[in-house]
PDB file of C-alpha atoms in Angstrom:
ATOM      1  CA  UNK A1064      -2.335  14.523 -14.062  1.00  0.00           C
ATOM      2  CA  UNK A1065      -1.600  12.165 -11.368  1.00  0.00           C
ATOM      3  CA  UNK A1066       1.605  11.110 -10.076  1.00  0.00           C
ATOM      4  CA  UNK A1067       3.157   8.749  -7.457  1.00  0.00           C
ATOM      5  CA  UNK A1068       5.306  10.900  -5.621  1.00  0.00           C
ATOM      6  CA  UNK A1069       7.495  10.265  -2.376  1.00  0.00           C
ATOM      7  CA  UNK A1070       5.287  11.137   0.495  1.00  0.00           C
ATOM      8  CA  UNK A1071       6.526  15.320   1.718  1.00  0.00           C
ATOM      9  CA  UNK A1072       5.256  17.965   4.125  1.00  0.00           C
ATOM     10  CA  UNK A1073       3.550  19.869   1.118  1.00  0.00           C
ATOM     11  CA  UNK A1074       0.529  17.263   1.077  1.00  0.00           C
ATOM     12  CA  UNK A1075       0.161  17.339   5.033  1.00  0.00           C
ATOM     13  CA  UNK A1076      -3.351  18.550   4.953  1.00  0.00           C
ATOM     14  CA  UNK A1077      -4.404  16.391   2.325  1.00  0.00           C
ATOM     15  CA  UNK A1078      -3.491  13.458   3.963  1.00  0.00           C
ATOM     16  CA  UNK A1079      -5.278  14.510   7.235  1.00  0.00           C
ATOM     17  CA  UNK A1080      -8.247  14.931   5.491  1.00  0.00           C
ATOM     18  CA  UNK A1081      -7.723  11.365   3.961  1.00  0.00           C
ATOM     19  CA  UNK A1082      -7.300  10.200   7.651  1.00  0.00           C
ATOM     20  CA  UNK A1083     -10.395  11.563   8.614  1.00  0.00           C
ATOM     21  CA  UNK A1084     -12.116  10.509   5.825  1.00  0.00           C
ATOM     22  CA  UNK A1085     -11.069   6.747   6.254  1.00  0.00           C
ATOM     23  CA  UNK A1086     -12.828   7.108   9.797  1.00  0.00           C
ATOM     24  CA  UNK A1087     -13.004   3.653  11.533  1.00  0.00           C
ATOM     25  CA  UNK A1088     -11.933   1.653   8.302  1.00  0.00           C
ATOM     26  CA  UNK A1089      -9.501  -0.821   8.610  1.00  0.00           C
ATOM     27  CA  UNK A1090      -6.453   0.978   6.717  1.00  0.00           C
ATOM     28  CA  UNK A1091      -4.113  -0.189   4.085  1.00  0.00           C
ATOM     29  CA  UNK A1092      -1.168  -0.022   3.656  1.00  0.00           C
ATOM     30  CA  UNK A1093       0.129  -0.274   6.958  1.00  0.00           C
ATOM     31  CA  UNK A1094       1.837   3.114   7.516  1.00  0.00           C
ATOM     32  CA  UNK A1095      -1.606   4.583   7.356  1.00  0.00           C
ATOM     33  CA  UNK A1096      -1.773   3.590  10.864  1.00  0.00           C
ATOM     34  CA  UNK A1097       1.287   5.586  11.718  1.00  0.00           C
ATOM     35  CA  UNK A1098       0.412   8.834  13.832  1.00  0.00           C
ATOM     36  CA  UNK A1099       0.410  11.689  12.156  1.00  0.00           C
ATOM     37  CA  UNK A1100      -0.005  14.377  14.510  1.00  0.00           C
ATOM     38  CA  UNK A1101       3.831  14.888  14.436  1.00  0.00           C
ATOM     39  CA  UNK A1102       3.598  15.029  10.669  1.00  0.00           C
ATOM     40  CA  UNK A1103       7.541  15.353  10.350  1.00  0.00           C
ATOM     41  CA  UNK A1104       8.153  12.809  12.622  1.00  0.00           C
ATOM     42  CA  UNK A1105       5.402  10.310  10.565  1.00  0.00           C
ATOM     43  CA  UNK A1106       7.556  11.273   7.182  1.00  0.00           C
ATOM     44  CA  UNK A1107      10.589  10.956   9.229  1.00  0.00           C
ATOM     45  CA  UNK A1108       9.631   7.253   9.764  1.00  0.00           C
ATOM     46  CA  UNK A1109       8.701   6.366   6.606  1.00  0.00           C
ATOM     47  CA  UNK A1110      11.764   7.316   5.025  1.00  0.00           C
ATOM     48  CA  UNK A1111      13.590   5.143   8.044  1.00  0.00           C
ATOM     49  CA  UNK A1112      11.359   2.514   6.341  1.00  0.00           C
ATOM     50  CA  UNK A1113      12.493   3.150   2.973  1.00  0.00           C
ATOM     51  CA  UNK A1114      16.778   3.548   4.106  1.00  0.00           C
ATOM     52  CA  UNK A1115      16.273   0.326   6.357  1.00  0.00           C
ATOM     53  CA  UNK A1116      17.605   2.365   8.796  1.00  0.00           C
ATOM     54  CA  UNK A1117      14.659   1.967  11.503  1.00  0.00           C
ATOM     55  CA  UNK A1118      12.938  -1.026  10.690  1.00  0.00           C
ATOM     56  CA  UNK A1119      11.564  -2.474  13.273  1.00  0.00           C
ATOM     57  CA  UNK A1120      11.577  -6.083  14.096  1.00  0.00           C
ATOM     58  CA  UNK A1121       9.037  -8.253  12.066  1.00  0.00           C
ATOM     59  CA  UNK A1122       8.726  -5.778   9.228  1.00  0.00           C
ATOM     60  CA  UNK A1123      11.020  -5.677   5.966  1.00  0.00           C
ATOM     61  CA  UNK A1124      12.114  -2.605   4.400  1.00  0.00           C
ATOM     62  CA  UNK A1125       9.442  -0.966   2.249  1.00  0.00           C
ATOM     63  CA  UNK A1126       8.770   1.867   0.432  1.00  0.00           C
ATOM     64  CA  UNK A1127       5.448   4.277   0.423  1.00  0.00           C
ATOM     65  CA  UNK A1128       4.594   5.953  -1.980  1.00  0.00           C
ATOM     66  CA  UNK A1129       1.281   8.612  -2.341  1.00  0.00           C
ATOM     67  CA  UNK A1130      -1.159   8.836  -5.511  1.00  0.00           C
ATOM     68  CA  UNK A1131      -1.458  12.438  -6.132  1.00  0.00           C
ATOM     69  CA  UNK A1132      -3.003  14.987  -8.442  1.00  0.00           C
ATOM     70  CA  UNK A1133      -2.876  18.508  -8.225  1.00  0.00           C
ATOM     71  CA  UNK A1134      -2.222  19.320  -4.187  1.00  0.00           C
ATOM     72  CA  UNK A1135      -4.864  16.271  -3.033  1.00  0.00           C
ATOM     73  CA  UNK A1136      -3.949  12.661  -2.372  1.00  0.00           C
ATOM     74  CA  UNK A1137      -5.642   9.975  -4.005  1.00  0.00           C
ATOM     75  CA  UNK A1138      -4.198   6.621  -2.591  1.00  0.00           C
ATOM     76  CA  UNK A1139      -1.606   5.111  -1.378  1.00  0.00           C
ATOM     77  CA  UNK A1140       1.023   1.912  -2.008  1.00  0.00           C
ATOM     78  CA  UNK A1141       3.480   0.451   0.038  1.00  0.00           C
ATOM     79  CA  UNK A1142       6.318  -1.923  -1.348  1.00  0.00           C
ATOM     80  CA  UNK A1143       8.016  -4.215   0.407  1.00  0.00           C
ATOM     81  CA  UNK A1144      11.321  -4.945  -0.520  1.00  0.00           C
ATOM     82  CA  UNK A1145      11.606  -8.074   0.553  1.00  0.00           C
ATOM     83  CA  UNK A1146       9.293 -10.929   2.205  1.00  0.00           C
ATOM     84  CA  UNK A1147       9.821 -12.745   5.520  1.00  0.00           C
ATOM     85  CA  UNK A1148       8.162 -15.825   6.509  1.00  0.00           C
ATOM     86  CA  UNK A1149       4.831 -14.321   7.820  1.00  0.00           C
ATOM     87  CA  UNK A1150       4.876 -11.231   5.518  1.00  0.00           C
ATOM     88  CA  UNK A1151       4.916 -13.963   2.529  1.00  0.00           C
ATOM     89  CA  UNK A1152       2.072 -15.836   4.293  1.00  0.00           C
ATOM     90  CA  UNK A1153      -0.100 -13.279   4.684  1.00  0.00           C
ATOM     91  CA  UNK A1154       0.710  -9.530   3.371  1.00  0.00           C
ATOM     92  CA  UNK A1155       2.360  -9.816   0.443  1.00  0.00           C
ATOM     93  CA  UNK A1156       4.691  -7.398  -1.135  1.00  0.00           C
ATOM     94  CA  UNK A1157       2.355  -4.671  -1.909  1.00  0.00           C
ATOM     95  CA  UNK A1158      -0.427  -2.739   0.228  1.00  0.00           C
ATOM     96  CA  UNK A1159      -2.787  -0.347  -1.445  1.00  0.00           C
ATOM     97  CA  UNK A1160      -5.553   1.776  -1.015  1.00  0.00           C
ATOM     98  CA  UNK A1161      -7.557   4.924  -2.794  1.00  0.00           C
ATOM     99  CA  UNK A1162      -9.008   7.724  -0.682  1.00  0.00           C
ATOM    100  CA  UNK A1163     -13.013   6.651  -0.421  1.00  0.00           C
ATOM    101  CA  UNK A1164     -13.938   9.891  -2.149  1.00  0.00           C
ATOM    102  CA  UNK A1165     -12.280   8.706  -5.228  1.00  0.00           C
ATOM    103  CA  UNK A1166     -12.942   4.602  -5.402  1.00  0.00           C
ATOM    104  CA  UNK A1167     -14.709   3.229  -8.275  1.00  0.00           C
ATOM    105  CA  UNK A1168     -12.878   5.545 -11.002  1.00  0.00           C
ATOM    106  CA  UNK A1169      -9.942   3.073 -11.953  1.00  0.00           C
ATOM    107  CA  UNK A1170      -7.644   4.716  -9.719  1.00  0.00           C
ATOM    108  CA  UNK A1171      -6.960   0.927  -7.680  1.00  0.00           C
ATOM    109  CA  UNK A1172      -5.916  -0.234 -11.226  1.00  0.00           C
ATOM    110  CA  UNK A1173      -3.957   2.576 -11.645  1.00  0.00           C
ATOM    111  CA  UNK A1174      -1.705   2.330  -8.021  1.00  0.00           C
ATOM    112  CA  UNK A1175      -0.915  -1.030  -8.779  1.00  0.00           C
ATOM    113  CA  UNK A1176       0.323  -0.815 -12.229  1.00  0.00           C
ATOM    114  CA  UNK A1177       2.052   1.984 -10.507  1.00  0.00           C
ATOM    115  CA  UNK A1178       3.460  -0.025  -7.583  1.00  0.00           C
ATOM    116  CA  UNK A1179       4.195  -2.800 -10.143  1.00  0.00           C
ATOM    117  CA  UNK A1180       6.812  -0.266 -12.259  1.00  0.00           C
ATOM    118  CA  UNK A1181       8.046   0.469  -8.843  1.00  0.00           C
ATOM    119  CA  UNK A1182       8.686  -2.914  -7.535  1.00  0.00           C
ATOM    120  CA  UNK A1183      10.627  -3.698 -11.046  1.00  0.00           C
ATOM    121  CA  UNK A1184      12.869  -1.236 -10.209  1.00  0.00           C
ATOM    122  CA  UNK A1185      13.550  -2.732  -6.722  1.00  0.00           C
ATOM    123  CA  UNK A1186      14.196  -5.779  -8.407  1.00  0.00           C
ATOM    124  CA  UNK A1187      11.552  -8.035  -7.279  1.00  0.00           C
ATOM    125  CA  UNK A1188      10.306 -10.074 -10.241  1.00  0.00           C
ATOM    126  CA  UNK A1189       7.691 -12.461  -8.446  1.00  0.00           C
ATOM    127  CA  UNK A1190       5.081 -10.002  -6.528  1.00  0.00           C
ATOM    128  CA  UNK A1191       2.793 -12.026  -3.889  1.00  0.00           C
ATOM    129  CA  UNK A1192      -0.082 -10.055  -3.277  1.00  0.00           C
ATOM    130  CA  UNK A1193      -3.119 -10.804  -1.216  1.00  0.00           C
ATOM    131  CA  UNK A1194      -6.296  -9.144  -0.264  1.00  0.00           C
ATOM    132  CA  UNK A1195      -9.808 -10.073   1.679  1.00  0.00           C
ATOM    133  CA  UNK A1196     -11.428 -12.896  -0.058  1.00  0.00           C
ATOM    134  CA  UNK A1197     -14.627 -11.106  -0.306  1.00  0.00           C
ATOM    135  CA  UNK A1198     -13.123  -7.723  -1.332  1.00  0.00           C
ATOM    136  CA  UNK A1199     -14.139  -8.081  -5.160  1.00  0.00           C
ATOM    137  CA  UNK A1200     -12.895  -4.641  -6.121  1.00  0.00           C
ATOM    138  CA  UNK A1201      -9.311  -5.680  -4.837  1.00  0.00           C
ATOM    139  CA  UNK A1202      -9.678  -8.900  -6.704  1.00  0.00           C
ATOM    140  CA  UNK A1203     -10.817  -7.783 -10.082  1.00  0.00           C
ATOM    141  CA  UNK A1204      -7.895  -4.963  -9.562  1.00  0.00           C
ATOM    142  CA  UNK A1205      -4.941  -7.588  -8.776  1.00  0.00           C
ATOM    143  CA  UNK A1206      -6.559 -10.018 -11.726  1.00  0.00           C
ATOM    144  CA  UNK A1207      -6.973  -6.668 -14.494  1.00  0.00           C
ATOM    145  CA  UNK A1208      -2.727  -6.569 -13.100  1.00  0.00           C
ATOM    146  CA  UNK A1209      -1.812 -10.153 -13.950  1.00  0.00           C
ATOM    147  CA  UNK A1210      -2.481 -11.465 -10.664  1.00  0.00           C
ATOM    148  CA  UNK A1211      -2.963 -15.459 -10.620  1.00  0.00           C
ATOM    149  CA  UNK A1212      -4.826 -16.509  -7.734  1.00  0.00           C
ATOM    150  CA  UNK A1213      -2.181 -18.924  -6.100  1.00  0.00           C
ATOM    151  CA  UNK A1214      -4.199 -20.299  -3.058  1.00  0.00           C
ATOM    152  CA  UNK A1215      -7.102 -19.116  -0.079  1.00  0.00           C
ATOM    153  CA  UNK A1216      -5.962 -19.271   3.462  1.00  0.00           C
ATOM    154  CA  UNK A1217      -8.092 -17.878   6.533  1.00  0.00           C
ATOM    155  CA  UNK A1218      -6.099 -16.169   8.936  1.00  0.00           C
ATOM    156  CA  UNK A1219      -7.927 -14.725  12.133  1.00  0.00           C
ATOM    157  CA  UNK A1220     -11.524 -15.578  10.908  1.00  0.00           C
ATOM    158  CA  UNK A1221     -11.154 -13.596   7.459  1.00  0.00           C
ATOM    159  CA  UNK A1222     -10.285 -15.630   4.015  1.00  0.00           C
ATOM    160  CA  UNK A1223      -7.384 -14.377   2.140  1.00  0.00           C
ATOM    161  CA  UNK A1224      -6.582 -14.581  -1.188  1.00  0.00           C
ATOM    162  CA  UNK A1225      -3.358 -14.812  -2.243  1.00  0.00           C
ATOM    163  CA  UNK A1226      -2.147 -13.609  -5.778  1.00  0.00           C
ATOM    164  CA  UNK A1227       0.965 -14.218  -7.649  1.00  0.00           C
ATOM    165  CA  UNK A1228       2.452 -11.703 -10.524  1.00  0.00           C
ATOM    166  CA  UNK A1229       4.882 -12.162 -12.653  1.00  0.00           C
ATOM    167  CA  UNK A1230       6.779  -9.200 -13.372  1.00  0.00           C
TER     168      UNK A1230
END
């Protein structure tokens, strides 16, 4: 049964292994990046994410979340509570990603619609979403969620699509 659960300590391994498994990928969302060799530290600043209470500047508070089922991680989302000027431009409200062992199963689909329930309950009622222009997995996921493409934009040599949902 899968779940979308609060990143914890319990899953530590899993994640590692989902770490090592992304390799040299470029990795969304954005806290995938954090390090995670002080794993209660990493959770630590997450949650200061989530609170606001350590957000740095030129990020927005946001909540992550994992895809989980049994003991092994599956994806993960990140919401963003709000939007600030360049987050809107390019970044959007939600970041997402499945494990590569597990792509190509529905599971994309599944995060968002997830992520989507989750950003209701924070309140936001117009998600902007973007992904890589030529990422047609991410586009037929945001599109099978509502998405309306709202405009292209290139930003640092790579085209960007950027979705609208209506929640």
């Amino acid at each position: 049964m899968l779940k979308l659960i609060i990143p914890n300590a319990r899953l530590q391994a899993s994640y590692i292994d989902y770490i090592e498994e992304l390799g040299s990928e470029e990795r969304y969302p954005f806290p995938l990046d954090f390090d995670h060799r002080d794993f209660a530290a990493m959770l630590a600043r997450i949650e200061g994410f989530r609170t606001g209470a350590s957000v740095p500047p030129g990020f927005v508070q946001s909540s992550t979340f994992w895809l989980v089922e049994g003991d092994e991680i599956l994806g993960c989302t990140n919401i963003r509570h709000r939007l600030n000027a360049q987050i809107e431009h390019c970044g959007g409200h939600i970041g997402l990603s499945i494990r590569p062992a597990f792509r190509g199963k529905g599971l994309g689909k599944a995060l968002l619609e997830f992520s989507l329930d989750k950003a209701r309950e924070l309140g936001i009622t117009n998600i902007h979403i973007h992904c890589h222009t030529d990422n047609a997995a991410s586009r037929a996921m945001i599109e099978a969620c509502g998405g309306i493409l709202d405009s292209q934009i290139e930003v640092d040599g790579s085209h960007v699509s950027r979705y609208l949902i209506d929640l």
